[in-house]
Each structure stands twice: as structure tokens, then as C-alpha cells.
């Protein structure tokens, strides 16, 4: 299901800037940030579609709680299976990633996730949820936001956090910060958004994707995904720490989870 035509017309009337000139590198990420902020602000005021499942305000934590419940049941099934059915890497890393996910959820709750979800409804509400460079189409040196099946009505910080997460992993803190600078020029952040972004960075999405592939018996792909995450855990923790410390430039005072930022081994 794509973004409905009436919403696209609404965005165009309110100056969404669906197509913008871009540069490569940090300049390109900064431009994407500016354009994303315009898209969020342009969607402000669009009437939400009632009880539609597309409305996802405040659903991040309940969704993760359900996934963790399923993963725990799956792990218990593995432990009662015969040895030839065991998947050592999943079992060895389960306790660490389950604990990390729980810590991230408590962190979000402790730092006002629920009240922030309500406060940010007055800003842009059109979100991709898992926004990343793959949702940006490059055409003749210009960028066009795609309208994927995953679009939702949600807090704008969800898009910001996931783009930061992707770019931080692929290119490092400088590119992630360039994106934030571009976004903040159009829609300045509120202080509470910093912990929201940090909480998203803590959530082990790669572990969840690996678990789902284990569950579906795609063992080879699951092992590859999980091994890749485990291999770079220390590098990721260091990147998150460096990014967090630099975020004061946006008025964010983000308290860390020290044991995560000091990670050296998993399992």
C-alpha cells in the first residue's frame, strides 16, 4: 500500500519538497536531513485515519515486548531440542542481546518516551519507521523520497533515529551528525528527542532479524547476520558513544548506559 494520493496532494500544497538537489558524502546526508524535516512538517495537520493500523504513535515499546516474548519462548524450545538441532551462536548470545533490548526499552520509558510520543504529534506525522538511504531514490543527481509499504503515522524522531542508526553503522559519526544538522536547520529538535535516538541505537535490530530467520529455519542467513553483528559489537558501541558525546551540539544531554558503551565481548 502506497501513500494515498490525497496525502501526496496535501504534502505538495504544504511544501514538502519531495525532490531536492543533493551532494555526495556528508553534504548529501545533510540535504536528506533538510528534506526529511520538510516532509515531516508538511504532514503536520493532516487528518489521521481513525483506528487505522497505520497510526503507530506509542507502539514501539509494546512491539518490542512482544518480539522479546516470542524470542524467549523460541530459546526455551531450542534448549529442549536434541543436540543436532542446537544453534550455538544464538544460544551463546541470547542473554546479552535480550538484556540489551530490555535495557533499551527501560531507558526509553525512563526518559519520557510515552509523553514525547504525544508531544511530537504536533510536528510531522508521516514516517517510514525504518528510514534509511535505501528509501531515497537518486535520479539525475537529485533525491526523491520513496513511498514504501512501511509508511506510518508516527513521531518524526522515529525516522531520524533509524537514518542515524544506518549511517552511523555504515559511515560513522560525522555523516550521522551531518544528517542531524540538516534536519535541525528546518525543524529544531526538542531536548527529549536525544534519549529517544539513543534508545533506538541501543535496540539490537540485527539480533531480532537473525532470530526471525532462525525461527523460519533460514539458518545459514541467520548465522551470517548474527555473526556480523557480534563481530563488530565493540566497534558499534564505540561509534554510539562518540555520537552520543557529540549530540550536545543539538541541545541534547543524553545519559549513557555505561555497560553497553564499554562492551568488549558478547556471550
PDB file of C-alpha atoms in Angstrom:
ATOM      1  CA  UNK A   1       0.000   0.000   0.000  1.00  0.00           C
ATOM      2  CA  UNK A   2       1.494   3.297  -1.077  1.00  0.00           C
ATOM      3  CA  UNK A   3       0.919   6.737   0.375  1.00  0.00           C
ATOM      4  CA  UNK A   4      -2.631   7.746  -0.668  1.00  0.00           C
ATOM      5  CA  UNK A   5      -2.988  10.326  -3.410  1.00  0.00           C
ATOM      6  CA  UNK A   6      -4.805  12.809  -1.174  1.00  0.00           C
ATOM      7  CA  UNK A   7      -1.893  12.781   1.267  1.00  0.00           C
ATOM      8  CA  UNK A   8       0.601  13.400  -1.534  1.00  0.00           C
ATOM      9  CA  UNK A   9      -1.520  16.339  -2.731  1.00  0.00           C
ATOM     10  CA  UNK A  10      -1.661  17.640   0.832  1.00  0.00           C
ATOM     11  CA  UNK A  11       2.122  17.444   1.144  1.00  0.00           C
ATOM     12  CA  UNK A  12       2.653  19.211  -2.163  1.00  0.00           C
ATOM     13  CA  UNK A  13       0.340  22.072  -1.121  1.00  0.00           C
ATOM     14  CA  UNK A  14       2.238  22.462   2.151  1.00  0.00           C
ATOM     15  CA  UNK A  15       5.692  22.469   0.573  1.00  0.00           C
ATOM     16  CA  UNK A  16       7.008  19.009   1.389  1.00  0.00           C
ATOM     17  CA  UNK A  17       9.911  19.345  -1.033  1.00  0.00           C
ATOM     18  CA  UNK A  18       9.666  15.798  -2.330  1.00  0.00           C
ATOM     19  CA  UNK A  19      12.564  16.382  -4.728  1.00  0.00           C
ATOM     20  CA  UNK A  20      15.703  18.262  -3.688  1.00  0.00           C
ATOM     21  CA  UNK A  21      19.217  18.752  -5.031  1.00  0.00           C
ATOM     22  CA  UNK A  22      21.850  16.665  -3.258  1.00  0.00           C
ATOM     23  CA  UNK A  23      25.594  16.286  -2.951  1.00  0.00           C
ATOM     24  CA  UNK A  24      27.642  13.225  -2.100  1.00  0.00           C
ATOM     25  CA  UNK A  25      29.086  12.394   1.321  1.00  0.00           C
ATOM     26  CA  UNK A  26      28.285  14.464   4.392  1.00  0.00           C
ATOM     27  CA  UNK A  27      26.712  17.174   2.238  1.00  0.00           C
ATOM     28  CA  UNK A  28      24.294  14.639   0.804  1.00  0.00           C
ATOM     29  CA  UNK A  29      23.252  13.405   4.239  1.00  0.00           C
ATOM     30  CA  UNK A  30      22.742  16.975   5.390  1.00  0.00           C
ATOM     31  CA  UNK A  31      20.476  17.633   2.426  1.00  0.00           C
ATOM     32  CA  UNK A  32      18.478  14.484   3.103  1.00  0.00           C
ATOM     33  CA  UNK A  33      18.032  15.723   6.681  1.00  0.00           C
ATOM     34  CA  UNK A  34      16.676  19.062   5.470  1.00  0.00           C
ATOM     35  CA  UNK A  35      14.275  17.382   3.056  1.00  0.00           C
ATOM     36  CA  UNK A  36      13.057  14.862   5.626  1.00  0.00           C
ATOM     37  CA  UNK A  37      12.293  17.661   8.095  1.00  0.00           C
ATOM     38  CA  UNK A  38      10.290  19.483   5.422  1.00  0.00           C
ATOM     39  CA  UNK A  39       8.360  16.285   4.715  1.00  0.00           C
ATOM     40  CA  UNK A  40       7.584  15.880   8.418  1.00  0.00           C
ATOM     41  CA  UNK A  41       6.492  19.486   8.844  1.00  0.00           C
ATOM     42  CA  UNK A  42       4.398  19.392   5.696  1.00  0.00           C
ATOM     43  CA  UNK A  43       2.417  16.435   7.011  1.00  0.00           C
ATOM     44  CA  UNK A  44       1.516  18.385  10.153  1.00  0.00           C
ATOM     45  CA  UNK A  45      -2.233  18.832  10.378  1.00  0.00           C
ATOM     46  CA  UNK A  46      -3.159  16.016   8.003  1.00  0.00           C
ATOM     47  CA  UNK A  47      -6.203  14.215   9.486  1.00  0.00           C
ATOM     48  CA  UNK A  48      -5.207  10.871  10.980  1.00  0.00           C
ATOM     49  CA  UNK A  49      -7.196   7.882   9.651  1.00  0.00           C
ATOM     50  CA  UNK A  50      -9.064   6.890  12.819  1.00  0.00           C
ATOM     51  CA  UNK A  51      -8.269   3.385  14.036  1.00  0.00           C
ATOM     52  CA  UNK A  52      -6.077   2.527  11.075  1.00  0.00           C
ATOM     53  CA  UNK A  53      -3.123   0.204  11.847  1.00  0.00           C
ATOM     54  CA  UNK A  54      -1.059   2.841  10.071  1.00  0.00           C
ATOM     55  CA  UNK A  55      -1.315   5.006  13.203  1.00  0.00           C
ATOM     56  CA  UNK A  56       1.651   3.884  15.298  1.00  0.00           C
ATOM     57  CA  UNK A  57       2.138   6.565  17.957  1.00  0.00           C
ATOM     58  CA  UNK A  58       3.468   4.957  21.121  1.00  0.00           C
ATOM     59  CA  UNK A  59       3.651   1.432  19.667  1.00  0.00           C
ATOM     60  CA  UNK A  60       7.426   0.991  19.615  1.00  0.00           C
ATOM     61  CA  UNK A  61       7.775  -0.477  23.103  1.00  0.00           C
ATOM     62  CA  UNK A  62       4.757  -2.841  23.003  1.00  0.00           C
ATOM     63  CA  UNK A  63       6.019  -4.178  19.670  1.00  0.00           C
ATOM     64  CA  UNK A  64       9.440  -4.952  21.107  1.00  0.00           C
ATOM     65  CA  UNK A  65       7.960  -6.534  24.232  1.00  0.00           C
ATOM     66  CA  UNK A  66       6.052  -8.953  22.022  1.00  0.00           C
ATOM     67  CA  UNK A  67       9.165  -9.813  19.993  1.00  0.00           C
ATOM     68  CA  UNK A  68      11.175 -10.472  23.161  1.00  0.00           C
ATOM     69  CA  UNK A  69       8.422 -12.716  24.486  1.00  0.00           C
ATOM     70  CA  UNK A  70       8.495 -14.730  21.255  1.00  0.00           C
ATOM     71  CA  UNK A  71      12.302 -14.927  21.280  1.00  0.00           C
ATOM     72  CA  UNK A  72      12.312 -16.182  24.864  1.00  0.00           C
ATOM     73  CA  UNK A  73       9.828 -18.945  24.002  1.00  0.00           C
ATOM     74  CA  UNK A  74      11.902 -19.844  20.954  1.00  0.00           C
ATOM     75  CA  UNK A  75      15.062 -20.063  23.070  1.00  0.00           C
ATOM     76  CA  UNK A  76      13.347 -22.377  25.535  1.00  0.00           C
ATOM     77  CA  UNK A  77      12.302 -24.625  22.660  1.00  0.00           C
ATOM     78  CA  UNK A  78      15.905 -24.791  21.455  1.00  0.00           C
ATOM     79  CA  UNK A  79      17.196 -25.750  24.875  1.00  0.00           C
ATOM     80  CA  UNK A  80      14.836 -28.717  24.981  1.00  0.00           C
ATOM     81  CA  UNK A  81      15.748 -29.856  21.453  1.00  0.00           C
ATOM     82  CA  UNK A  82      18.225 -32.646  20.630  1.00  0.00           C
ATOM     83  CA  UNK A  83      21.905 -31.577  20.258  1.00  0.00           C
ATOM     84  CA  UNK A  84      21.874 -31.839  16.482  1.00  0.00           C
ATOM     85  CA  UNK A  85      19.177 -29.131  16.401  1.00  0.00           C
ATOM     86  CA  UNK A  86      21.168 -26.674  18.525  1.00  0.00           C
ATOM     87  CA  UNK A  87      22.322 -23.318  17.170  1.00  0.00           C
ATOM     88  CA  UNK A  88      25.228 -22.397  19.460  1.00  0.00           C
ATOM     89  CA  UNK A  89      25.684 -18.800  18.322  1.00  0.00           C
ATOM     90  CA  UNK A  90      22.070 -17.882  19.032  1.00  0.00           C
ATOM     91  CA  UNK A  91      22.160 -19.568  22.424  1.00  0.00           C
ATOM     92  CA  UNK A  92      25.537 -18.073  23.374  1.00  0.00           C
ATOM     93  CA  UNK A  93      24.469 -14.524  22.567  1.00  0.00           C
ATOM     94  CA  UNK A  94      20.822 -14.728  23.627  1.00  0.00           C
ATOM     95  CA  UNK A  95      21.322 -13.492  27.207  1.00  0.00           C
ATOM     96  CA  UNK A  96      23.368 -10.462  26.123  1.00  0.00           C
ATOM     97  CA  UNK A  97      21.053  -9.239  23.368  1.00  0.00           C
ATOM     98  CA  UNK A  98      17.893  -9.946  25.347  1.00  0.00           C
ATOM     99  CA  UNK A  99      19.341  -7.910  28.227  1.00  0.00           C
ATOM    100  CA  UNK A 100      20.386  -5.112  25.858  1.00  0.00           C
ATOM    101  CA  UNK A 101      16.904  -4.913  24.351  1.00  0.00           C
ATOM    102  CA  UNK A 102      15.290  -4.802  27.781  1.00  0.00           C
ATOM    103  CA  UNK A 103      17.724  -2.109  28.924  1.00  0.00           C
ATOM    104  CA  UNK A 104      16.897  -0.024  25.843  1.00  0.00           C
ATOM    105  CA  UNK A 105      13.157  -0.289  26.478  1.00  0.00           C
ATOM    106  CA  UNK A 106      13.515   0.694  30.136  1.00  0.00           C
ATOM    107  CA  UNK A 107      15.777   3.548  29.050  1.00  0.00           C
ATOM    108  CA  UNK A 108      13.111   4.854  26.662  1.00  0.00           C
ATOM    109  CA  UNK A 109      10.423   4.617  29.338  1.00  0.00           C
ATOM    110  CA  UNK A 110      12.617   6.281  31.958  1.00  0.00           C
ATOM    111  CA  UNK A 111      13.361   9.159  29.592  1.00  0.00           C
ATOM    112  CA  UNK A 112       9.760  10.020  28.751  1.00  0.00           C
ATOM    113  CA  UNK A 113       9.077   8.019  25.593  1.00  0.00           C
ATOM    114  CA  UNK A 114       5.314   7.946  26.148  1.00  0.00           C
ATOM    115  CA  UNK A 115       4.929  11.673  26.835  1.00  0.00           C
ATOM    116  CA  UNK A 116       7.286  12.502  23.968  1.00  0.00           C
ATOM    117  CA  UNK A 117       5.152  10.426  21.597  1.00  0.00           C
ATOM    118  CA  UNK A 118       2.187  12.628  22.472  1.00  0.00           C
ATOM    119  CA  UNK A 119       4.142  15.885  22.336  1.00  0.00           C
ATOM    120  CA  UNK A 120       5.602  15.195  18.899  1.00  0.00           C
ATOM    121  CA  UNK A 121       2.216  14.542  17.315  1.00  0.00           C
ATOM    122  CA  UNK A 122       2.042  18.284  16.674  1.00  0.00           C
ATOM    123  CA  UNK A 123       5.060  18.019  14.361  1.00  0.00           C
ATOM    124  CA  UNK A 124       5.304  15.899  11.251  1.00  0.00           C
ATOM    125  CA  UNK A 125       3.438  12.612  11.437  1.00  0.00           C
ATOM    126  CA  UNK A 126       4.312  10.844   8.177  1.00  0.00           C
ATOM    127  CA  UNK A 127       7.112   8.386   8.963  1.00  0.00           C
ATOM    128  CA  UNK A 128       8.764   5.467   7.203  1.00  0.00           C
ATOM    129  CA  UNK A 129       9.534   3.865  10.601  1.00  0.00           C
ATOM    130  CA  UNK A 130      12.744   2.169   9.372  1.00  0.00           C
ATOM    131  CA  UNK A 131      14.006   5.119   7.326  1.00  0.00           C
ATOM    132  CA  UNK A 132      17.378   4.543   5.647  1.00  0.00           C
ATOM    133  CA  UNK A 133      19.240   5.607   2.483  1.00  0.00           C
ATOM    134  CA  UNK A 134      17.638   2.711   0.580  1.00  0.00           C
ATOM    135  CA  UNK A 135      14.337   4.633   0.817  1.00  0.00           C
ATOM    136  CA  UNK A 136      15.849   7.526  -1.099  1.00  0.00           C
ATOM    137  CA  UNK A 137      15.925   7.260  -4.891  1.00  0.00           C
ATOM    138  CA  UNK A 138      18.687   9.098  -6.715  1.00  0.00           C
ATOM    139  CA  UNK A 139      17.658  10.477 -10.098  1.00  0.00           C
ATOM    140  CA  UNK A 140      19.977  12.704 -12.140  1.00  0.00           C
ATOM    141  CA  UNK A 141      21.797  13.951  -9.065  1.00  0.00           C
ATOM    142  CA  UNK A 142      18.594  14.570  -7.141  1.00  0.00           C
ATOM    143  CA  UNK A 143      16.864  12.671  -4.344  1.00  0.00           C
ATOM    144  CA  UNK A 144      13.245  11.544  -4.216  1.00  0.00           C
ATOM    145  CA  UNK A 145      11.687  10.054  -1.089  1.00  0.00           C
ATOM    146  CA  UNK A 146      10.039   6.766  -1.852  1.00  0.00           C
ATOM    147  CA  UNK A 147       6.618   5.772  -0.526  1.00  0.00           C
ATOM    148  CA  UNK A 148       7.238   2.218   0.722  1.00  0.00           C
ATOM    149  CA  UNK A 149       4.769  -0.250   2.148  1.00  0.00           C
ATOM    150  CA  UNK A 150       6.131   0.530   5.612  1.00  0.00           C
ATOM    151  CA  UNK A 151       4.949   4.144   5.860  1.00  0.00           C
ATOM    152  CA  UNK A 152       3.089   5.002   9.059  1.00  0.00           C
ATOM    153  CA  UNK A 153       1.760   7.928  11.043  1.00  0.00           C
ATOM    154  CA  UNK A 154       4.280   8.150  13.865  1.00  0.00           C
ATOM    155  CA  UNK A 155       6.621  10.528  15.663  1.00  0.00           C
ATOM    156  CA  UNK A 156       9.177  12.144  13.321  1.00  0.00           C
ATOM    157  CA  UNK A 157      12.040  11.140  15.617  1.00  0.00           C
ATOM    158  CA  UNK A 158      11.486   7.527  14.563  1.00  0.00           C
ATOM    159  CA  UNK A 159      12.711   8.358  11.047  1.00  0.00           C
ATOM    160  CA  UNK A 160      15.563  10.478  12.383  1.00  0.00           C
ATOM    161  CA  UNK A 161      16.783   7.735  14.706  1.00  0.00           C
ATOM    162  CA  UNK A 162      16.747   4.988  12.099  1.00  0.00           C
ATOM    163  CA  UNK A 163      18.565   7.072   9.499  1.00  0.00           C
ATOM    164  CA  UNK A 164      21.196   7.939  12.120  1.00  0.00           C
ATOM    165  CA  UNK A 165      21.449   4.259  13.031  1.00  0.00           C
ATOM    166  CA  UNK A 166      22.080   3.186   9.450  1.00  0.00           C
ATOM    167  CA  UNK A 167      24.559   5.927   8.585  1.00  0.00           C
ATOM    168  CA  UNK A 168      26.393   5.577  11.899  1.00  0.00           C
ATOM    169  CA  UNK A 169      26.960   1.893  11.183  1.00  0.00           C
ATOM    170  CA  UNK A 170      27.977   2.360   7.559  1.00  0.00           C
ATOM    171  CA  UNK A 171      29.925   5.633   7.588  1.00  0.00           C
ATOM    172  CA  UNK A 172      30.467   6.742  11.175  1.00  0.00           C
ATOM    173  CA  UNK A 173      29.521   9.667  13.435  1.00  0.00           C
ATOM    174  CA  UNK A 174      30.460  12.524  11.083  1.00  0.00           C
ATOM    175  CA  UNK A 175      27.904  11.531   8.438  1.00  0.00           C
ATOM    176  CA  UNK A 176      25.228  10.889  11.071  1.00  0.00           C
ATOM    177  CA  UNK A 177      25.841  14.298  12.630  1.00  0.00           C
ATOM    178  CA  UNK A 178      25.716  15.976   9.211  1.00  0.00           C
ATOM    179  CA  UNK A 179      22.243  14.499   8.704  1.00  0.00           C
ATOM    180  CA  UNK A 180      21.133  15.815  12.108  1.00  0.00           C
ATOM    181  CA  UNK A 181      22.462  19.296  11.331  1.00  0.00           C
ATOM    182  CA  UNK A 182      20.458  19.431   8.122  1.00  0.00           C
ATOM    183  CA  UNK A 183      17.306  18.246   9.840  1.00  0.00           C
ATOM    184  CA  UNK A 184      17.681  20.660  12.765  1.00  0.00           C
ATOM    185  CA  UNK A 185      18.011  23.643  10.419  1.00  0.00           C
ATOM    186  CA  UNK A 186      14.431  23.033   9.296  1.00  0.00           C
ATOM    187  CA  UNK A 187      12.882  21.588  12.465  1.00  0.00           C
ATOM    188  CA  UNK A 188      14.956  22.195  15.612  1.00  0.00           C
ATOM    189  CA  UNK A 189      14.948  19.254  17.989  1.00  0.00           C
ATOM    190  CA  UNK A 190      13.478  19.288  21.477  1.00  0.00           C
ATOM    191  CA  UNK A 191      15.762  18.090  24.267  1.00  0.00           C
ATOM    192  CA  UNK A 192      13.787  14.897  24.891  1.00  0.00           C
ATOM    193  CA  UNK A 193      14.474  13.609  21.381  1.00  0.00           C
ATOM    194  CA  UNK A 194      18.112  12.877  22.235  1.00  0.00           C
ATOM    195  CA  UNK A 195      17.350   9.949  24.565  1.00  0.00           C
ATOM    196  CA  UNK A 196      14.818   8.670  22.022  1.00  0.00           C
ATOM    197  CA  UNK A 197      17.501   8.473  19.334  1.00  0.00           C
ATOM    198  CA  UNK A 198      19.973   6.890  21.769  1.00  0.00           C
ATOM    199  CA  UNK A 199      17.403   4.272  22.767  1.00  0.00           C
ATOM    200  CA  UNK A 200      16.861   3.309  19.128  1.00  0.00           C
ATOM    201  CA  UNK A 201      20.625   2.933  18.697  1.00  0.00           C
ATOM    202  CA  UNK A 202      20.676   0.530  21.644  1.00  0.00           C
ATOM    203  CA  UNK A 203      17.920  -1.752  20.339  1.00  0.00           C
ATOM    204  CA  UNK A 204      19.533  -4.833  18.681  1.00  0.00           C
ATOM    205  CA  UNK A 205      17.556  -4.927  15.437  1.00  0.00           C
ATOM    206  CA  UNK A 206      20.092  -7.234  13.761  1.00  0.00           C
ATOM    207  CA  UNK A 207      19.623  -9.807  16.521  1.00  0.00           C
ATOM    208  CA  UNK A 208      15.844  -9.709  16.029  1.00  0.00           C
ATOM    209  CA  UNK A 209      16.241 -10.168  12.274  1.00  0.00           C
ATOM    210  CA  UNK A 210      18.541 -13.132  12.916  1.00  0.00           C
ATOM    211  CA  UNK A 211      16.072 -14.638  15.389  1.00  0.00           C
ATOM    212  CA  UNK A 212      13.260 -14.419  12.823  1.00  0.00           C
ATOM    213  CA  UNK A 213      15.395 -16.274  10.297  1.00  0.00           C
ATOM    214  CA  UNK A 214      16.267 -18.953  12.854  1.00  0.00           C
ATOM    215  CA  UNK A 215      12.567 -19.298  13.569  1.00  0.00           C
ATOM    216  CA  UNK A 216      11.828 -19.707   9.864  1.00  0.00           C
ATOM    217  CA  UNK A 217      14.672 -22.244   9.535  1.00  0.00           C
ATOM    218  CA  UNK A 218      16.812 -19.966   7.355  1.00  0.00           C
ATOM    219  CA  UNK A 219      19.755 -20.999   9.499  1.00  0.00           C
ATOM    220  CA  UNK A 220      22.614 -20.044   7.187  1.00  0.00           C
ATOM    221  CA  UNK A 221      21.337 -16.498   6.714  1.00  0.00           C
ATOM    222  CA  UNK A 222      20.537 -16.196  10.419  1.00  0.00           C
ATOM    223  CA  UNK A 223      24.053 -17.279  11.407  1.00  0.00           C
ATOM    224  CA  UNK A 224      25.620 -14.828   8.953  1.00  0.00           C
ATOM    225  CA  UNK A 225      23.561 -11.888  10.219  1.00  0.00           C
ATOM    226  CA  UNK A 226      24.166 -12.643  13.860  1.00  0.00           C
ATOM    227  CA  UNK A 227      27.884 -13.311  13.382  1.00  0.00           C
ATOM    228  CA  UNK A 228      28.272  -9.976  11.587  1.00  0.00           C
ATOM    229  CA  UNK A 229      26.662  -8.119  14.487  1.00  0.00           C
ATOM    230  CA  UNK A 230      28.696  -9.965  17.129  1.00  0.00           C
ATOM    231  CA  UNK A 231      31.938  -9.373  15.222  1.00  0.00           C
ATOM    232  CA  UNK A 232      31.523  -5.596  15.268  1.00  0.00           C
ATOM    233  CA  UNK A 233      29.868  -5.161  18.673  1.00  0.00           C
ATOM    234  CA  UNK A 234      32.809  -3.269  20.181  1.00  0.00           C
ATOM    235  CA  UNK A 235      33.092  -1.039  17.105  1.00  0.00           C
ATOM    236  CA  UNK A 236      29.357  -0.281  17.263  1.00  0.00           C
ATOM    237  CA  UNK A 237      29.454   0.537  20.978  1.00  0.00           C
ATOM    238  CA  UNK A 238      32.344   2.943  20.379  1.00  0.00           C
ATOM    239  CA  UNK A 239      30.524   4.649  17.476  1.00  0.00           C
ATOM    240  CA  UNK A 240      27.401   5.094  19.608  1.00  0.00           C
ATOM    241  CA  UNK A 241      29.470   6.568  22.455  1.00  0.00           C
ATOM    242  CA  UNK A 242      31.218   9.032  20.137  1.00  0.00           C
ATOM    243  CA  UNK A 243      27.908  10.031  18.560  1.00  0.00           C
ATOM    244  CA  UNK A 244      26.237  10.490  21.955  1.00  0.00           C
ATOM    245  CA  UNK A 245      29.024  12.748  23.205  1.00  0.00           C
ATOM    246  CA  UNK A 246      28.771  14.934  20.090  1.00  0.00           C
ATOM    247  CA  UNK A 247      24.997  15.368  20.404  1.00  0.00           C
ATOM    248  CA  UNK A 248      25.315  18.204  22.914  1.00  0.00           C
ATOM    249  CA  UNK A 249      25.562  20.470  19.861  1.00  0.00           C
ATOM    250  CA  UNK A 250      21.818  19.934  19.370  1.00  0.00           C
ATOM    251  CA  UNK A 251      20.913  20.738  22.963  1.00  0.00           C
ATOM    252  CA  UNK A 252      20.771  17.066  23.898  1.00  0.00           C
ATOM    253  CA  UNK A 253      22.030  15.865  27.262  1.00  0.00           C
ATOM    254  CA  UNK A 254      21.973  12.105  26.733  1.00  0.00           C
ATOM    255  CA  UNK A 255      22.928   9.908  29.656  1.00  0.00           C
ATOM    256  CA  UNK A 256      24.649   6.650  28.633  1.00  0.00           C
ATOM    257  CA  UNK A 257      24.198   3.028  29.524  1.00  0.00           C
ATOM    258  CA  UNK A 258      27.819   2.500  30.630  1.00  0.00           C
ATOM    259  CA  UNK A 259      27.983  -1.290  30.402  1.00  0.00           C
ATOM    260  CA  UNK A 260      26.879  -1.142  26.751  1.00  0.00           C
ATOM    261  CA  UNK A 261      29.386   1.532  25.751  1.00  0.00           C
ATOM    262  CA  UNK A 262      32.129  -0.499  27.441  1.00  0.00           C
ATOM    263  CA  UNK A 263      31.207  -3.683  25.544  1.00  0.00           C
ATOM    264  CA  UNK A 264      34.137  -5.917  24.613  1.00  0.00           C
ATOM    265  CA  UNK A 265      32.633  -9.405  24.415  1.00  0.00           C
ATOM    266  CA  UNK A 266      29.226 -10.893  23.708  1.00  0.00           C
ATOM    267  CA  UNK A 267      28.017 -14.196  25.091  1.00  0.00           C
TER     268      UNK A 267
END
